[in-house]
Short mmCIF file of C-alpha atoms in Angstrom, two decimals:
data_model
loop_
_atom_site.label_atom_id
_atom_site.label_comp_id
_atom_site.label_asym_id
_atom_site.label_seq_id
_atom_site.Cartn_x
_atom_site.Cartn_y
_atom_site.Cartn_z
CA MET A 19 -18.88 16.23 -24.58
CA VAL A 20 -15.28 17.27 -25.16
CA LYS A 21 -15.27 19.28 -21.94
CA ILE A 22 -16.79 16.40 -19.97
CA SER A 23 -14.22 13.95 -21.32
CA SER A 24 -11.40 16.34 -20.42
CA ILE A 25 -12.71 16.74 -16.87
CA VAL A 26 -13.12 12.97 -16.43
CA GLY A 27 -9.65 12.35 -17.87
CA LEU A 28 -8.08 14.89 -15.52
CA ALA A 29 -9.98 13.50 -12.52
CA THR A 30 -8.79 9.98 -13.41
CA TYR A 31 -5.12 10.86 -13.02
CA VAL A 32 -5.69 13.12 -10.01
CA PHE A 33 -7.40 10.25 -8.17
CA LEU A 34 -4.64 7.87 -9.27
CA ALA A 35 -1.86 10.17 -8.03
CA ALA A 36 -3.65 10.77 -4.72
CA ALA A 37 -4.28 7.04 -4.24
CA LEU A 38 -0.63 6.17 -4.85
CA ILE A 39 0.53 8.88 -2.43
CA THR A 40 -1.75 7.71 0.38
CA HIS A 41 -0.88 4.08 -0.34
CA ALA A 42 2.84 4.88 -0.13
CA LEU A 43 2.25 6.70 3.16
CA ALA A 44 0.44 3.66 4.57
CA ILE A 45 3.42 1.44 3.74
CA TRP A 46 6.48 3.65 4.18
CA GLY A 47 5.18 6.36 6.51
CA SER A 48 6.12 4.22 9.49
CA SER A 49 9.80 4.38 8.53
CA SER A 50 10.19 8.11 9.24
CA THR A 51 10.40 9.99 12.53
CA THR A 52 8.66 12.96 10.87
CA LEU A 53 5.41 10.92 10.74
CA PRO A 54 5.23 9.38 14.22
CA GLY A 55 1.47 8.84 14.05
CA ILE A 56 1.55 6.40 11.13
CA TYR A 57 2.02 2.84 12.35
CA VAL A 58 0.09 -0.39 12.64
CA VAL A 59 0.73 -0.93 16.32
CA LYS A 60 2.74 0.79 19.06
CA LEU A 61 4.14 -1.20 21.94
CA GLY A 62 5.14 0.71 25.05
CA LYS A 63 6.46 -0.10 28.48
CA GLN A 64 7.69 2.00 31.38
CA PHE A 65 10.26 0.66 33.81
CA ASN A 66 11.22 2.96 36.68
CA GLU A 67 12.19 6.22 34.95
CA HIS A 68 12.53 4.75 31.49
CA GLN A 69 9.73 4.95 28.90
CA VAL A 70 10.28 2.84 25.79
CA ASN A 71 8.00 2.76 22.74
CA VAL A 72 8.43 0.61 19.64
CA THR A 73 6.14 1.45 16.70
CA LEU A 74 5.66 -1.22 14.08
CA GLY A 75 4.36 -0.36 10.61
CA TYR A 76 3.90 -2.18 7.33
CA GLY A 77 7.25 -1.02 5.98
CA GLY A 78 9.16 0.22 8.99
CA ILE A 79 9.89 0.14 12.69
CA CYS A 80 10.78 2.95 15.09
CA LEU A 81 12.23 3.23 18.57
CA TYR A 82 11.26 6.12 20.84
CA ALA A 83 12.88 6.02 24.27
CA GLU A 84 13.12 8.56 27.07
CA THR A 85 15.42 8.20 30.06
CA GLN A 86 14.36 10.83 32.58
CA GLY A 87 17.37 10.24 34.81
CA LYS A 88 19.80 11.74 32.30
CA PRO A 89 20.61 15.48 32.10
CA ASP A 90 19.63 15.72 28.44
CA GLY A 91 16.52 13.60 28.91
CA GLY A 92 18.16 10.67 27.10
CA HIS A 93 15.77 10.94 24.16
CA VAL A 94 16.27 8.36 21.43
CA SER A 95 14.30 8.56 18.19
CA LYS A 96 15.26 6.25 15.32
CA CYS A 97 13.43 4.56 12.44
CA LYS A 98 14.27 1.99 9.81
CA SER A 99 12.40 0.84 6.72
CA PHE A 100 11.79 -2.84 6.00
CA ILE A 101 13.76 -4.30 8.86
CA SER A 102 13.91 -8.08 8.71
CA PHE A 103 14.09 -9.84 12.04
CA PRO A 104 16.41 -12.86 12.22
CA ASP A 105 14.46 -16.12 12.42
CA THR A 106 16.13 -18.40 14.97
CA SER A 107 12.99 -20.10 16.28
CA ASP A 108 13.81 -23.38 14.49
CA ASN A 109 17.31 -23.56 15.93
CA SER A 110 16.94 -25.48 19.18
CA SER A 111 20.65 -25.22 19.98
CA ILE A 112 20.33 -21.50 20.73
CA SER A 113 18.93 -20.60 24.14
CA ASP A 114 16.12 -18.08 24.56
CA GLU A 115 18.53 -15.65 26.18
CA ASP A 116 20.97 -15.87 23.27
CA GLN A 117 18.12 -15.46 20.77
CA THR A 118 16.96 -12.31 22.55
CA LYS A 119 20.49 -10.90 22.66
CA HIS A 120 20.96 -11.68 18.97
CA LEU A 121 17.66 -9.98 18.19
CA ARG A 122 18.65 -6.87 20.16
CA ASP A 123 22.10 -6.69 18.54
CA HIS A 124 20.52 -7.04 15.10
CA PHE A 125 18.03 -4.27 15.89
CA ILE A 126 20.77 -1.94 17.17
CA ASP A 127 22.83 -2.59 14.04
CA GLU A 128 19.89 -2.00 11.67
CA LEU A 129 18.88 1.29 13.31
CA GLU A 130 22.51 2.39 13.78
CA LEU A 131 22.18 2.77 17.54
CA GLU A 132 25.75 1.74 18.37
CA ASN A 133 26.55 5.21 19.75
CA GLU A 134 23.48 5.30 21.99
CA ASP A 135 23.59 4.18 25.61
CA LEU A 136 20.75 1.68 25.77
CA SER A 137 21.89 -0.14 28.90
CA PRO A 138 19.16 1.44 31.13
CA ILE A 139 16.40 0.18 28.82
CA GLU A 140 18.04 -3.04 27.66
CA SER A 141 15.70 -5.48 29.41
CA THR A 142 12.59 -3.49 28.46
CA LEU A 143 13.74 -3.21 24.85
CA ASP A 144 14.29 -6.97 24.71
CA GLU A 145 10.67 -7.63 25.74
CA LEU A 146 9.29 -5.22 23.16
CA LEU A 147 11.47 -6.58 20.35
CA VAL A 148 10.41 -10.18 20.99
CA VAL A 149 6.75 -9.16 20.69
CA ALA A 150 7.43 -6.90 17.68
CA LYS A 151 9.20 -9.73 15.88
CA ARG A 152 6.26 -12.10 16.33
CA LEU A 153 3.80 -9.46 15.18
CA LYS A 154 5.78 -8.52 12.08
CA ASN A 155 6.65 -12.05 10.99
CA LYS A 156 3.30 -13.73 11.71
CA VAL A 157 0.48 -11.19 11.91
CA PHE A 158 0.64 -8.13 9.66
CA PRO A 159 0.46 -8.70 5.87
CA VAL A 160 3.25 -6.50 4.51
CA ASN A 161 3.57 -8.39 1.21
CA TRP A 162 -0.13 -7.89 0.40
CA MET A 163 0.20 -4.13 0.77
CA ILE A 164 3.23 -4.04 -1.53
CA ALA A 165 1.51 -6.26 -4.11
CA ALA A 166 -1.55 -4.00 -4.05
CA PHE A 167 0.64 -0.91 -4.55
CA ALA A 168 2.43 -2.51 -7.53
CA LEU A 169 -0.84 -3.61 -9.19
CA LEU A 170 -2.53 -0.24 -8.73
CA ALA A 171 0.52 1.65 -10.02
CA PHE A 172 0.69 -0.66 -13.06
CA SER A 173 -3.01 -0.11 -13.76
CA GLY A 174 -2.31 3.64 -13.82
CA VAL A 175 0.45 3.13 -16.38
CA LEU A 176 -1.89 1.07 -18.56
CA ALA A 177 -4.54 3.80 -18.36
CA ILE A 178 -2.06 6.49 -19.45
CA ILE A 179 -0.63 4.65 -22.50
CA PRO A 180 -3.62 5.37 -24.84
CA LEU A 181 -2.92 9.11 -24.54
CA PHE A 182 0.41 8.66 -26.35
CA PHE A 183 -0.54 5.84 -28.72
CA HIS A 184 -1.38 6.86 -32.30
CA SER A 185 -2.14 4.17 -34.84
CA GLU A 186 -4.88 2.87 -37.07
CA ASN A 187 -5.43 0.16 -34.43
CA ARG A 188 -5.69 2.64 -31.58
CA ARG A 189 -9.26 1.63 -30.78
CA THR A 190 -8.34 -2.06 -30.42
CA VAL A 191 -5.26 -1.28 -28.35
CA SER A 192 -7.24 1.10 -26.12
CA MET A 193 -9.94 -1.51 -25.50
CA PHE A 194 -7.30 -4.09 -24.57
CA LEU A 195 -5.51 -1.65 -22.24
CA ILE A 196 -8.74 -0.62 -20.51
CA ALA A 197 -9.59 -4.29 -19.94
CA ALA A 198 -6.10 -4.91 -18.52
CA THR A 199 -6.47 -1.81 -16.34
CA GLY A 200 -9.72 -3.16 -14.95
CA ILE A 201 -8.14 -6.53 -14.14
CA CYS A 202 -5.16 -4.93 -12.37
CA LEU A 203 -7.48 -2.60 -10.46
CA ALA A 204 -9.66 -5.50 -9.36
CA PHE A 205 -6.75 -7.58 -8.08
CA GLY A 206 -5.09 -4.50 -6.55
CA LEU A 207 -8.20 -3.53 -4.63
CA LEU A 208 -8.68 -7.16 -3.60
CA ALA A 209 -5.13 -7.29 -2.20
CA LEU A 210 -5.49 -3.91 -0.49
CA GLY A 211 -8.85 -4.82 1.01
CA GLY A 212 -7.52 -8.20 2.15
CA ALA A 213 -4.50 -6.59 3.84
CA ALA A 214 -6.68 -3.98 5.55
CA ALA A 215 -9.22 -6.58 6.73
CA ALA A 216 -6.47 -8.86 8.06
CA THR A 217 -4.85 -5.96 9.89
CA TRP A 218 -8.09 -4.79 11.52
CA SER A 219 -8.97 -8.36 12.51
CA ALA A 220 -5.54 -8.83 14.09
CA LEU A 221 -5.84 -5.54 15.94
CA ALA A 222 -9.23 -6.60 17.29
CA VAL A 223 -7.57 -9.69 18.77
CA LEU A 224 -4.78 -7.59 20.25
CA TYR A 225 -7.28 -5.46 22.15
CA THR A 226 -8.08 -8.48 24.36
CA GLU A 227 -5.25 -8.78 26.86
CA LYS A 228 -5.73 -12.47 27.70
CA GLN A 229 -5.97 -13.45 24.06
CA LEU A 230 -3.04 -11.16 23.27
CA ALA A 231 -0.80 -12.80 25.87
CA LYS A 232 -1.74 -16.24 24.55
CA THR A 233 -1.16 -15.24 20.93
CA LEU A 234 2.27 -13.77 21.65
CA GLU A 235 3.30 -16.65 23.93
CA ARG A 236 3.54 -14.62 27.12
CA GLN A 237 2.43 -15.62 30.62
CA GLN A 238 0.99 -12.19 31.28
CA TRP A 239 0.49 -8.99 29.36
CA ASP A 240 2.46 -6.10 30.86
CA ILE A 241 3.04 -4.06 27.70
CA SER A 242 0.84 -1.15 26.69
CA PHE A 243 -0.75 -1.43 23.26
CA TYR A 244 -1.85 1.48 21.06
CA GLY A 245 -3.54 1.57 17.68
CA SER A 246 -3.20 4.31 15.06
CA LYS A 247 -6.22 6.23 13.81
CA SER A 248 -4.03 7.91 11.19
CA LEU A 249 -3.21 4.62 9.46
CA PHE A 250 -6.88 3.61 9.50
CA GLN A 251 -7.89 6.92 7.89
CA ILE A 252 -5.11 6.71 5.30
CA THR A 253 -6.05 3.14 4.37
CA VAL A 254 -9.73 4.04 3.97
CA ALA A 255 -8.77 7.09 1.88
CA THR A 256 -6.58 4.88 -0.33
CA ILE A 257 -9.43 2.44 -0.97
CA VAL A 258 -11.90 5.25 -1.72
CA LEU A 259 -9.47 7.02 -4.08
CA ASN A 260 -8.77 3.81 -5.97
CA MET A 261 -12.49 3.17 -6.35
CA ALA A 262 -12.91 6.73 -7.65
CA PHE A 263 -10.08 6.07 -10.13
CA ALA A 264 -11.85 2.90 -11.31
CA VAL A 265 -15.13 4.80 -11.78
CA CYS A 266 -13.37 7.52 -13.79
CA VAL A 267 -11.70 4.92 -16.02
CA ALA A 268 -15.11 3.35 -16.71
CA LEU A 269 -16.64 6.78 -17.43
CA ALA A 270 -13.78 7.69 -19.77
CA ALA A 271 -14.29 4.44 -21.70
CA ALA A 272 -18.06 5.04 -21.91
CA ILE A 273 -17.58 8.63 -23.13
CA ARG A 274 -15.07 7.52 -25.76
CA ASN A 275 -17.46 4.84 -27.01
CA HIS A 276 -20.34 7.37 -27.12
CA ARG A 277 -18.26 9.86 -29.11
CA ARG A 278 -17.33 7.13 -31.62
CA ARG A 279 -21.00 6.22 -32.12
CA VAL A 280 -21.96 9.88 -32.58
CA LYS A 281 -19.20 10.26 -35.16
CA GLU A 282 -20.42 7.19 -37.04
CA LYS A 283 -23.99 8.52 -37.17
CA LYS A 284 -22.76 11.92 -38.29
CA HIS A 285 -20.98 10.34 -41.26
CA GLY A 286 -23.94 8.21 -42.26
CA GLY A 287 -23.20 5.09 -40.23
CA GLY A 288 -22.27 1.77 -41.68
CA ARG A 289 -18.98 -0.11 -41.67
CA ALA A 290 -17.47 2.06 -44.41
CA SER A 291 -17.53 5.13 -42.12
CA ILE A 292 -15.19 3.55 -39.57
CA LEU A 293 -12.76 2.02 -42.06
CA PRO A 294 -9.53 3.73 -43.18
CA PRO A 295 -9.90 6.07 -46.23
CA LYS A 296 -8.42 3.62 -48.78
CA ALA A 297 -10.56 0.75 -47.53
CA SER A 298 -13.66 2.96 -47.68
CA LYS A 299 -12.94 3.89 -51.32
CA ARG A 300 -12.41 0.25 -52.32
CA MET A 301 -15.68 -0.75 -50.66
CA ALA A 302 -17.56 2.07 -52.41
CA GLN A 303 -16.11 1.00 -55.79
CA ALA A 304 -17.09 -2.61 -55.13
CA LYS A 305 -20.66 -1.55 -54.32
CA ARG A 306 -20.94 0.44 -57.55
CA LYS A 307 -19.68 -2.50 -59.62
CA PHE A 308 -22.11 -4.85 -57.90
CA ARG A 309 -25.07 -2.54 -58.57
CA SER A 310 -24.10 -2.09 -62.23
#
């Protein structure tokens, strides 16, 4: 039983570490040019010789642009984590053209593109940024993914504490911590599942061009749309790993309870066997006095 408990305990933290890594990749992987395949949606448009792609993830946005007319190819590749688009939709005094220019200037400043010559792709970039802003602010649930990550990480901390807690009340504390771990896991998986379901539902709508143009307030849809299989696989892996972590926590609790019961039977059972030594002696003395 000791070997089984050790294996289950090790598997618990391996699954937890793997789940947190994949979860972090799902959120922040889209903010790095080294992981170009991790994003929620990629918007692309080609105008003459200029190909412009904007990838939008839960926690980041990237710009990939190629200008074939330049000697060096004019390749631009930049990413930024947690970019916040300026919200000027409620300000009726600003014209649509000024709002678009303000959005572009904000994007260039956030991604530090001041030294890049974006004039050939300026109009195309404006179109993509307007759509990306609407998608990020109104469609994809970034906050739910972050909340799920925080809850699942906290549940891991709660599950680890009993390993370093030594006290006469360790059993009570461990039971409380396991219950708290289960609650955090439940809400974390609920948030993660809700974010994933909302994302997949939104992507299903985006696959329909007419509905997509209507949703994003465009007369026609002239932008290419691409989904990411990598993000789907990472999200599914995160959910599976968290479920495996939950199963291991439940098994560890069951094994610990079984070992306690075996120990009680080995020592003759009864309440005296699970009491501290001094309390057991006092109870034994009280029994002898009562019998006499």
